[in-house]
GROMACS .gro file of C-alpha atoms in nm:
model
  229
    1MET     CA    1  14.139  12.491   0.802
    2THR     CA    2  14.327  12.525   0.475
    3LYS     CA    3  14.707  12.540   0.452
    4LYS     CA    4  14.691  12.902   0.331
    5ILE     CA    5  14.497  13.012   0.640
    6VAL     CA    6  14.735  12.826   0.870
    7LEU     CA    7  15.032  12.985   0.695
    8PHE     CA    8  14.872  13.330   0.725
    9ILE     CA    9  14.813  13.285   1.099
   10LEU     CA   10  15.170  13.165   1.154
   11CYS     CA   11  15.308  13.465   0.964
   12LEU     CA   12  15.087  13.702   1.165
   13LEU     CA   13  15.208  13.550   1.493
   14PHE     CA   14  15.567  13.574   1.375
   15PHE     CA   15  15.538  13.946   1.290
   16LYS     CA   16  15.362  14.023   1.620
   17SER     CA   17  15.639  13.841   1.805
   18ALA     CA   18  15.906  14.034   1.613
   19ILE     CA   19  15.741  14.368   1.687
   20ALA     CA   20  15.705  14.281   2.056
   21GLN     CA   21  16.073  14.183   2.072
   22LYS     CA   22  16.177  14.506   1.901
   23GLU     CA   23  15.975  14.709   2.152
   24LYS     CA   24  16.128  14.507   2.435
   25ASP     CA   25  16.479  14.577   2.308
   26SER     CA   26  16.418  14.947   2.246
   27LEU     CA   27  16.507  15.227   2.485
   28SER     CA   28  16.286  15.534   2.469
   29PHE     CA   29  16.436  15.881   2.526
   30ARG     CA   30  16.222  16.178   2.623
   31ILE     CA   31  16.393  16.516   2.644
   32LYS     CA   32  16.223  16.755   2.887
   33LEU     CA   33  16.317  17.123   2.867
   34LYS     CA   34  16.255  17.307   3.192
   35TRP     CA   35  16.307  17.625   3.387
   36LYS     CA   36  16.354  17.490   3.738
   37THR     CA   37  16.038  17.283   3.794
   38GLU     CA   38  15.835  17.441   3.511
   39ASN     CA   39  15.814  17.312   3.157
   40LEU     CA   40  15.992  17.567   2.942
   41GLU     CA   41  15.776  17.775   2.707
   42LEU     CA   42  15.871  18.008   2.425
   43ASN     CA   43  15.827  18.381   2.481
   44LYS     CA   44  15.731  18.339   2.845
   45ASN     CA   45  15.898  18.554   3.113
   46TYR     CA   46  16.128  18.382   3.361
   47CYS     CA   47  16.308  18.535   3.656
   48SER     CA   48  16.679  18.480   3.715
   49LYS     CA   49  16.840  18.670   4.003
   50ASN     CA   50  16.745  19.035   3.937
   51ASP     CA   51  16.669  18.971   3.573
   52THR     CA   52  16.368  18.884   3.357
   53LEU     CA   53  16.427  18.689   3.038
   54GLN     CA   54  16.249  18.485   2.776
   55PHE     CA   55  16.352  18.241   2.504
   56SER     CA   56  16.271  18.246   2.134
   57LEU     CA   57  16.497  17.963   2.011
   58LEU     CA   58  16.666  17.662   2.167
   59LYS     CA   59  16.843  17.384   1.978
   60PHE     CA   60  17.118  17.144   2.080
   61TYR     CA   61  17.275  16.814   1.981
   62VAL     CA   62  17.273  16.493   2.183
   63SER     CA   63  17.528  16.251   2.038
   64GLY     CA   64  17.749  15.954   2.117
   65ILE     CA   65  17.487  15.783   2.333
   66GLU     CA   66  17.633  15.503   2.543
   67ILE     CA   67  17.436  15.274   2.775
   68ASN     CA   68  17.613  15.108   3.069
   69TYR     CA   69  17.430  14.812   3.224
   70ASP     CA   70  17.437  14.676   3.578
   71ASP     CA   71  17.618  14.363   3.460
   72GLY     CA   72  17.908  14.570   3.321
   73SER     CA   73  17.817  14.540   2.953
   74ILE     CA   74  17.799  14.850   2.730
   75TYR     CA   75  17.589  14.943   2.428
   76LYS     CA   76  17.698  15.229   2.199
   77GLU     CA   77  17.454  15.372   1.947
   78LYS     CA   78  17.592  15.386   1.592
   79ASN     CA   79  17.573  15.714   1.398
   80SER     CA   80  17.447  15.871   1.719
   81TYR     CA   81  17.339  16.228   1.640
   82HIS     CA   82  17.008  16.374   1.759
   83LEU     CA   83  16.912  16.738   1.706
   84ILE     CA   84  16.676  16.856   1.980
   85ASP     CA   85  16.466  17.152   1.868
   86PHE     CA   86  16.249  17.339   2.119
   87GLU     CA   87  15.984  17.402   1.853
   88ASP     CA   88  15.970  17.042   1.726
   89ASP     CA   89  15.806  16.810   1.979
   90ASN     CA   90  15.896  16.507   1.766
   91SER     CA   91  16.266  16.581   1.810
   92LYS     CA   92  16.232  16.549   2.189
   93ILE     CA   93  16.131  16.182   2.170
   94PHE     CA   94  16.338  15.911   2.004
   95THR     CA   95  16.429  15.547   2.055
   96ILE     CA   96  16.744  15.342   2.019
   97SER     CA   97  16.781  14.966   1.993
   98LYS     CA   98  16.968  14.880   2.309
   99LYS     CA   99  16.996  14.504   2.239
  100GLU     CA  100  16.918  14.387   2.591
  101ASN     CA  101  16.620  14.419   2.823
  102LYS     CA  102  16.815  14.474   3.143
  103SER     CA  103  16.873  14.746   3.398
  104ILE     CA  104  17.083  15.048   3.310
  105SER     CA  105  17.338  15.181   3.557
  106LYS     CA  106  17.468  15.485   3.367
  107LEU     CA  107  17.384  15.703   3.068
  108ILE     CA  108  17.672  15.868   2.881
  109PHE     CA  109  17.624  16.113   2.596
  110ASN     CA  110  17.777  16.421   2.436
  111VAL     CA  111  17.634  16.767   2.407
  112GLY     CA  112  17.745  16.862   2.059
  113VAL     CA  113  17.893  16.712   1.745
  114ASP     CA  114  18.237  16.551   1.726
  115SER     CA  115  18.522  16.673   1.508
  116LEU     CA  116  18.490  16.386   1.258
  117ALA     CA  117  18.134  16.482   1.165
  118SER     CA  118  18.233  16.849   1.151
  119VAL     CA  119  18.479  16.783   0.868
  120SER     CA  120  18.283  16.513   0.684
  121GLY     CA  121  18.117  16.745   0.435
  122ALA     CA  122  17.751  16.727   0.333
  123LEU     CA  123  17.557  16.503   0.571
  124SER     CA  124  17.189  16.419   0.606
  125GLY     CA  125  16.923  16.376   0.873
  126ASP     CA  126  16.983  16.565   1.196
  127LEU     CA  127  17.324  16.672   1.063
  128ASP     CA  128  17.181  16.826   0.746
  129LEU     CA  129  17.318  17.175   0.690
  130GLN     CA  130  16.964  17.300   0.626
  131ASN     CA  131  16.890  17.260   0.998
  132GLY     CA  132  17.078  17.584   1.057
  133MET     CA  133  17.330  17.429   1.297
  134TYR     CA  134  17.645  17.447   1.086
  135TRP     CA  135  17.882  17.742   1.049
  136ALA     CA  136  18.144  17.633   0.798
  137TRP     CA  137  18.422  17.377   0.761
  138GLN     CA  138  18.659  17.596   0.965
  139SER     CA  139  18.426  17.607   1.266
  140GLY     CA  140  18.202  17.303   1.221
  141TYR     CA  141  17.869  17.248   1.390
  142ILE     CA  142  17.691  17.466   1.642
  143ASN     CA  143  17.649  17.235   1.942
  144MET     CA  144  17.394  17.452   2.119
  145LYS     CA  145  17.197  17.754   2.000
  146ILE     CA  146  17.004  17.967   2.250
  147GLU     CA  147  16.837  18.298   2.165
  148GLY     CA  148  16.599  18.527   2.350
  149LYS     CA  149  16.582  18.864   2.521
  150SER     CA  150  16.649  19.005   2.864
  151ASN     CA  151  16.605  19.335   3.044
  152SER     CA  152  16.975  19.319   3.129
  153CYS     CA  153  17.090  19.321   2.767
  154LYS     CA  154  17.189  19.664   2.637
  155THR     CA  155  17.146  19.540   2.284
  156ARG     CA  156  16.896  19.596   2.004
  157LYS     CA  157  16.558  19.476   2.130
  158ASN     CA  158  16.739  19.350   2.444
  159ALA     CA  159  16.838  19.037   2.254
  160PHE     CA  160  17.089  18.773   2.356
  161GLN     CA  161  17.240  18.508   2.126
  162PHE     CA  162  17.456  18.212   2.224
  163HIS     CA  163  17.579  17.992   1.940
  164ILE     CA  164  17.820  17.752   2.108
  165GLY     CA  165  18.050  17.535   1.901
  166GLY     CA  166  18.399  17.470   1.773
  167TYR     CA  167  18.593  17.149   1.709
  168LEU     CA  168  18.957  17.263   1.701
  169LYS     CA  169  19.162  17.272   2.021
  170PRO     CA  170  19.181  17.470   2.243
  171ASN     CA  171  18.825  17.565   2.146
  172TYR     CA  172  18.670  17.218   2.131
  173ALA     CA  173  18.314  17.272   2.253
  174LEU     CA  174  18.182  16.914   2.269
  175ARG     CA  175  18.116  16.804   2.628
  176LYS     CA  176  18.060  16.452   2.766
  177ILE     CA  177  17.786  16.395   3.025
  178ASN     CA  178  17.776  16.101   3.270
  179ILE     CA  179  17.454  16.043   3.464
  180ASN     CA  180  17.373  15.754   3.697
  181CYS     CA  181  17.054  15.581   3.596
  182ASN     CA  182  16.828  15.303   3.720
  183ASN     CA  183  16.585  15.215   3.446
  184LYS     CA  184  16.507  14.966   3.172
  185ASN     CA  185  16.298  15.091   2.884
  186GLN     CA  186  16.261  15.468   2.921
  187ILE     CA  187  16.487  15.759   3.009
  188ASP     CA  188  16.349  16.105   3.084
  189LEU     CA  189  16.641  16.341   3.033
  190VAL     CA  190  16.578  16.684   3.184
  191MET     CA  191  16.757  16.998   3.066
  192ASP     CA  192  16.710  17.272   3.326
  193ILE     CA  193  16.809  17.590   3.142
  194SER     CA  194  16.781  17.799   3.461
  195LYS     CA  195  17.103  17.641   3.591
  196LEU     CA  196  17.287  17.782   3.290
  197PHE     CA  197  17.152  18.136   3.316
  198GLU     CA  198  17.210  18.156   3.688
  199GLU     CA  199  17.581  18.153   3.598
  200ILE     CA  200  17.565  18.412   3.318
  201ASP     CA  201  17.559  18.788   3.365
  202LEU     CA  202  17.361  18.894   3.058
  203SER     CA  203  17.452  19.259   3.110
  204GLU     CA  204  17.815  19.161   3.043
  205THR     CA  205  17.786  18.850   2.823
  206ASN     CA  206  17.498  18.842   2.576
  207SER     CA  207  17.641  18.752   2.235
  208ILE     CA  208  17.867  18.456   2.157
  209MET     CA  209  17.870  18.367   1.788
  210ILE     CA  210  18.214  18.210   1.729
  211PRO     CA  211  18.438  17.952   1.898
  212GLY     CA  212  18.657  18.096   2.173
  213LYS     CA  213  18.710  18.126   2.549
  214GLU     CA  214  18.360  18.259   2.618
  215ALA     CA  215  18.204  17.975   2.421
  216MET     CA  216  18.412  17.724   2.618
  217LYS     CA  217  18.278  17.866   2.945
  218ILE     CA  218  17.920  17.812   2.830
  219ALA     CA  219  18.011  17.462   2.708
  220ASP     CA  220  18.152  17.382   3.052
  221LEU     CA  221  17.834  17.509   3.220
  222SER     CA  222  17.623  17.285   2.995
  223THR     CA  223  17.755  16.978   3.178
  224LYS     CA  224  17.568  17.089   3.492
  225ILE     CA  225  17.217  17.130   3.351
  226PHE     CA  226  17.119  16.771   3.270
  227THR     CA  227  16.956  16.523   3.507
  228ILE     CA  228  16.747  16.206   3.488
  229GLU     CA  229  16.390  16.240   3.607
   0.00000   0.00000   0.00000
């Protein structure tokens, strides 16, 4: 066997080992959007109390991901901003390099975008202004955008619109979520949107488009809709 062939084989083994180690050190996130036990679908009717509603748009930010391990160590993802878009299946699956292949005790993350990013000017990737999730410098990013229609809405075409955001106190809409977890290499994060709409009377509240008290109420409710599957 020539030296070139030996060198090629060694290089191949090295790259395979590096890829395997990267996979071992990576944590996979899968975001599952649901209505109770059903997978959520666009333009499908769902029943909530005495109401029938459907969704045409759903986007929200997951940011500031922090992994707490059983041994007490913590990993924080850098530049941690992920835009989850109902219509983009690729956005619902992503990985982070978590450094260690050990059991996780707790997942911590934010729903929304922090004040620093909101005033940082033109950004790229999931924070790109072209994603339609930015109002203006005065109001910052839209943390969560939900649109659809309901029989309860006395609006044009029975539409409801919730654009929840704001980074200036007292209307700071970012919310931190803490969830106990027992896993190593994959986290299935479930967002059950039914839990949010069970708390909203769409006949009274059906359009929130600016930061304010009503937006803060929806932001508070968003902390109750996430679980680990």
